[in-house]
Amino acid sequence: MISRSGEERSLVAGLTLYALVLAAVMVVFHVVVVTVGDGTVDQWSMLALAGAALTIVIGARVMRKNLIRRPFAYFVFHVLSFVLVVGSVSVHAFLAGWTGSISGGLVWMVGLWSIGLFAHAFASIARGGFADADA
């Protein structure tokens, strides 16, 4: 077992809490889509999605120091955000058979987030982001 410093434990705890909160916000989004929007994305589900965006911004601000010190951690933060938001919406769209899930807004959402994730991965690697993975 790897012994972690207090700062590393704090980072792991922060990322875990962040992932749980964002997952809860996305559950609210999916419940709103199914119940209030009757299976479609309406203004109420967009409000829940705005809550996810706010969660991401707050999480990045709260953990800013730890994330900047460890580019790999910042990359993990971005991956968690991508998977929980884009991944869950993509799976929901596929399972629900949403029209436009193949050529509509979902494609743009996945595409734009993927470009951002790729840029973030490249920046993390360029800054030696994986060097602290074994430290």
CSV table of C-alpha atoms in Angstrom, one decimal:
chain,number,residue,atom,x,y,z
A,1,MET,CA,0.0,0.0,0.0
A,2,ILE,CA,1.3,3.5,-0.9
A,3,SER,CA,1.6,5.9,2.0
A,4,ARG,CA,0.1,9.3,1.1
A,5,SER,CA,0.9,12.7,2.5
A,6,GLY,CA,-1.9,14.9,4.0
A,7,GLU,CA,-2.0,16.9,0.8
A,8,GLU,CA,-2.5,13.9,-1.3
A,9,ARG,CA,-5.2,12.5,1.0
A,10,SER,CA,-6.9,15.9,0.8
A,11,LEU,CA,-6.7,15.8,-3.0
A,12,VAL,CA,-8.2,12.3,-3.2
A,13,ALA,CA,-10.9,13.2,-0.7
A,14,GLY,CA,-11.7,16.4,-2.7
A,15,LEU,CA,-11.9,14.5,-6.0
A,16,THR,CA,-14.0,11.8,-4.5
A,17,LEU,CA,-16.4,14.4,-3.0
A,18,TYR,CA,-16.5,16.3,-6.3
A,19,ALA,CA,-17.3,13.1,-8.3
A,20,LEU,CA,-20.1,12.2,-5.8
A,21,VAL,CA,-21.7,15.7,-5.9
A,22,LEU,CA,-21.5,15.9,-9.7
A,23,ALA,CA,-23.0,12.4,-10.0
A,24,ALA,CA,-25.9,13.4,-7.7
A,25,VAL,CA,-26.5,16.6,-9.8
A,26,MET,CA,-26.5,14.4,-13.0
A,27,VAL,CA,-29.0,12.0,-11.4
A,28,VAL,CA,-31.2,15.0,-10.8
A,29,PHE,CA,-30.8,15.9,-14.5
A,30,HIS,CA,-31.8,12.5,-15.6
A,31,VAL,CA,-34.8,12.3,-13.2
A,32,VAL,CA,-36.0,15.7,-14.4
A,33,VAL,CA,-35.7,14.6,-18.1
A,34,VAL,CA,-37.7,11.5,-17.4
A,35,THR,CA,-40.4,12.9,-15.1
A,36,VAL,CA,-40.8,16.6,-15.8
A,37,GLY,CA,-39.7,16.7,-19.5
A,38,ASP,CA,-41.5,13.5,-20.3
A,39,GLY,CA,-38.4,12.0,-21.8
A,40,THR,CA,-37.1,15.1,-23.5
A,41,VAL,CA,-34.7,17.8,-22.5
A,42,ASP,CA,-36.7,20.9,-21.6
A,43,GLN,CA,-35.9,24.1,-19.8
A,44,TRP,CA,-36.0,22.4,-16.4
A,45,SER,CA,-33.5,19.8,-17.4
A,46,MET,CA,-31.3,22.5,-18.8
A,47,LEU,CA,-31.5,24.2,-15.4
A,48,ALA,CA,-30.3,20.9,-13.9
A,49,LEU,CA,-27.5,20.8,-16.5
A,50,ALA,CA,-26.5,24.3,-15.5
A,51,GLY,CA,-26.3,23.0,-12.0
A,52,ALA,CA,-23.7,20.5,-13.3
A,53,ALA,CA,-21.7,23.3,-14.9
A,54,LEU,CA,-21.8,25.3,-11.7
A,55,THR,CA,-20.6,22.2,-9.8
A,56,ILE,CA,-17.7,21.9,-12.1
A,57,VAL,CA,-16.7,25.5,-11.8
A,58,ILE,CA,-17.0,25.4,-8.0
A,59,GLY,CA,-15.1,22.2,-7.8
A,60,ALA,CA,-12.3,23.6,-9.9
A,61,ARG,CA,-12.1,26.7,-7.8
A,62,VAL,CA,-12.2,24.9,-4.5
A,63,MET,CA,-9.4,22.4,-5.5
A,64,ARG,CA,-7.5,24.9,-7.6
A,65,LYS,CA,-4.2,24.8,-5.7
A,66,ASN,CA,-4.0,21.1,-5.5
A,67,LEU,CA,-5.1,20.7,-9.1
A,68,ILE,CA,-2.6,23.2,-10.5
A,69,ARG,CA,0.3,21.6,-8.5
A,70,ARG,CA,-0.4,18.3,-10.1
A,71,PRO,CA,-1.4,18.4,-13.7
A,72,PHE,CA,-2.3,14.7,-13.6
A,73,ALA,CA,-4.9,15.5,-10.9
A,74,TYR,CA,-6.3,18.3,-13.1
A,75,PHE,CA,-6.6,15.8,-15.9
A,76,VAL,CA,-8.4,13.3,-13.7
A,77,PHE,CA,-10.7,16.2,-12.6
A,78,HIS,CA,-11.5,16.8,-16.3
A,79,VAL,CA,-12.0,13.1,-17.1
A,80,LEU,CA,-14.4,12.8,-14.1
A,81,SER,CA,-16.4,15.7,-15.4
A,82,PHE,CA,-16.5,14.4,-19.0
A,83,VAL,CA,-17.6,10.9,-18.0
A,84,LEU,CA,-20.2,12.0,-15.5
A,85,VAL,CA,-21.8,14.7,-17.7
A,86,VAL,CA,-21.2,13.7,-21.3
A,87,GLY,CA,-21.0,10.0,-20.7
A,88,SER,CA,-24.3,9.8,-18.7
A,89,VAL,CA,-26.2,12.0,-21.2
A,90,SER,CA,-24.9,9.9,-24.1
A,91,VAL,CA,-26.0,6.7,-22.5
A,92,HIS,CA,-29.4,8.2,-21.6
A,93,ALA,CA,-29.8,9.3,-25.2
A,94,PHE,CA,-28.9,5.9,-26.6
A,95,LEU,CA,-31.2,4.0,-24.2
A,96,ALA,CA,-34.1,6.4,-24.6
A,97,GLY,CA,-33.7,6.5,-28.4
A,98,TRP,CA,-33.7,10.3,-28.5
A,99,THR,CA,-34.0,11.8,-32.0
A,100,GLY,CA,-31.0,13.8,-32.7
A,101,SER,CA,-28.8,11.6,-30.6
A,102,ILE,CA,-26.9,10.6,-33.8
A,103,SER,CA,-26.7,13.9,-35.7
A,104,GLY,CA,-28.0,16.6,-33.3
A,105,GLY,CA,-26.8,18.4,-30.3
A,106,LEU,CA,-25.5,15.3,-28.6
A,107,VAL,CA,-22.9,14.9,-31.3
A,108,TRP,CA,-21.8,18.5,-30.8
A,109,MET,CA,-21.7,18.1,-27.1
A,110,VAL,CA,-19.6,14.9,-27.2
A,111,GLY,CA,-17.4,16.4,-30.0
A,112,LEU,CA,-16.7,19.7,-28.2
A,113,TRP,CA,-16.0,18.1,-24.8
A,114,SER,CA,-13.8,15.5,-26.5
A,115,ILE,CA,-11.7,18.2,-28.1
A,116,GLY,CA,-11.4,19.9,-24.7
A,117,LEU,CA,-10.5,16.6,-23.0
A,118,PHE,CA,-7.9,15.9,-25.7
A,119,ALA,CA,-6.4,19.4,-25.2
A,120,HIS,CA,-6.4,19.0,-21.5
A,121,ALA,CA,-4.7,15.6,-21.8
A,122,PHE,CA,-2.0,17.0,-24.1
A,123,ALA,CA,-1.4,19.9,-21.7
A,124,SER,CA,-1.1,17.6,-18.7
A,125,ILE,CA,1.4,15.4,-20.5
A,126,ALA,CA,3.4,18.4,-21.8
A,127,ARG,CA,3.7,19.7,-18.2
A,128,GLY,CA,4.9,16.4,-17.0
A,129,GLY,CA,1.5,15.5,-15.6
A,130,PHE,CA,2.1,11.8,-15.4
A,131,ALA,CA,5.4,12.2,-13.5
A,132,ASP,CA,3.5,12.5,-10.2
A,133,ALA,CA,1.4,9.4,-10.9
A,134,ASP,CA,4.2,7.2,-9.4
A,135,ALA,CA,5.5,9.7,-6.8
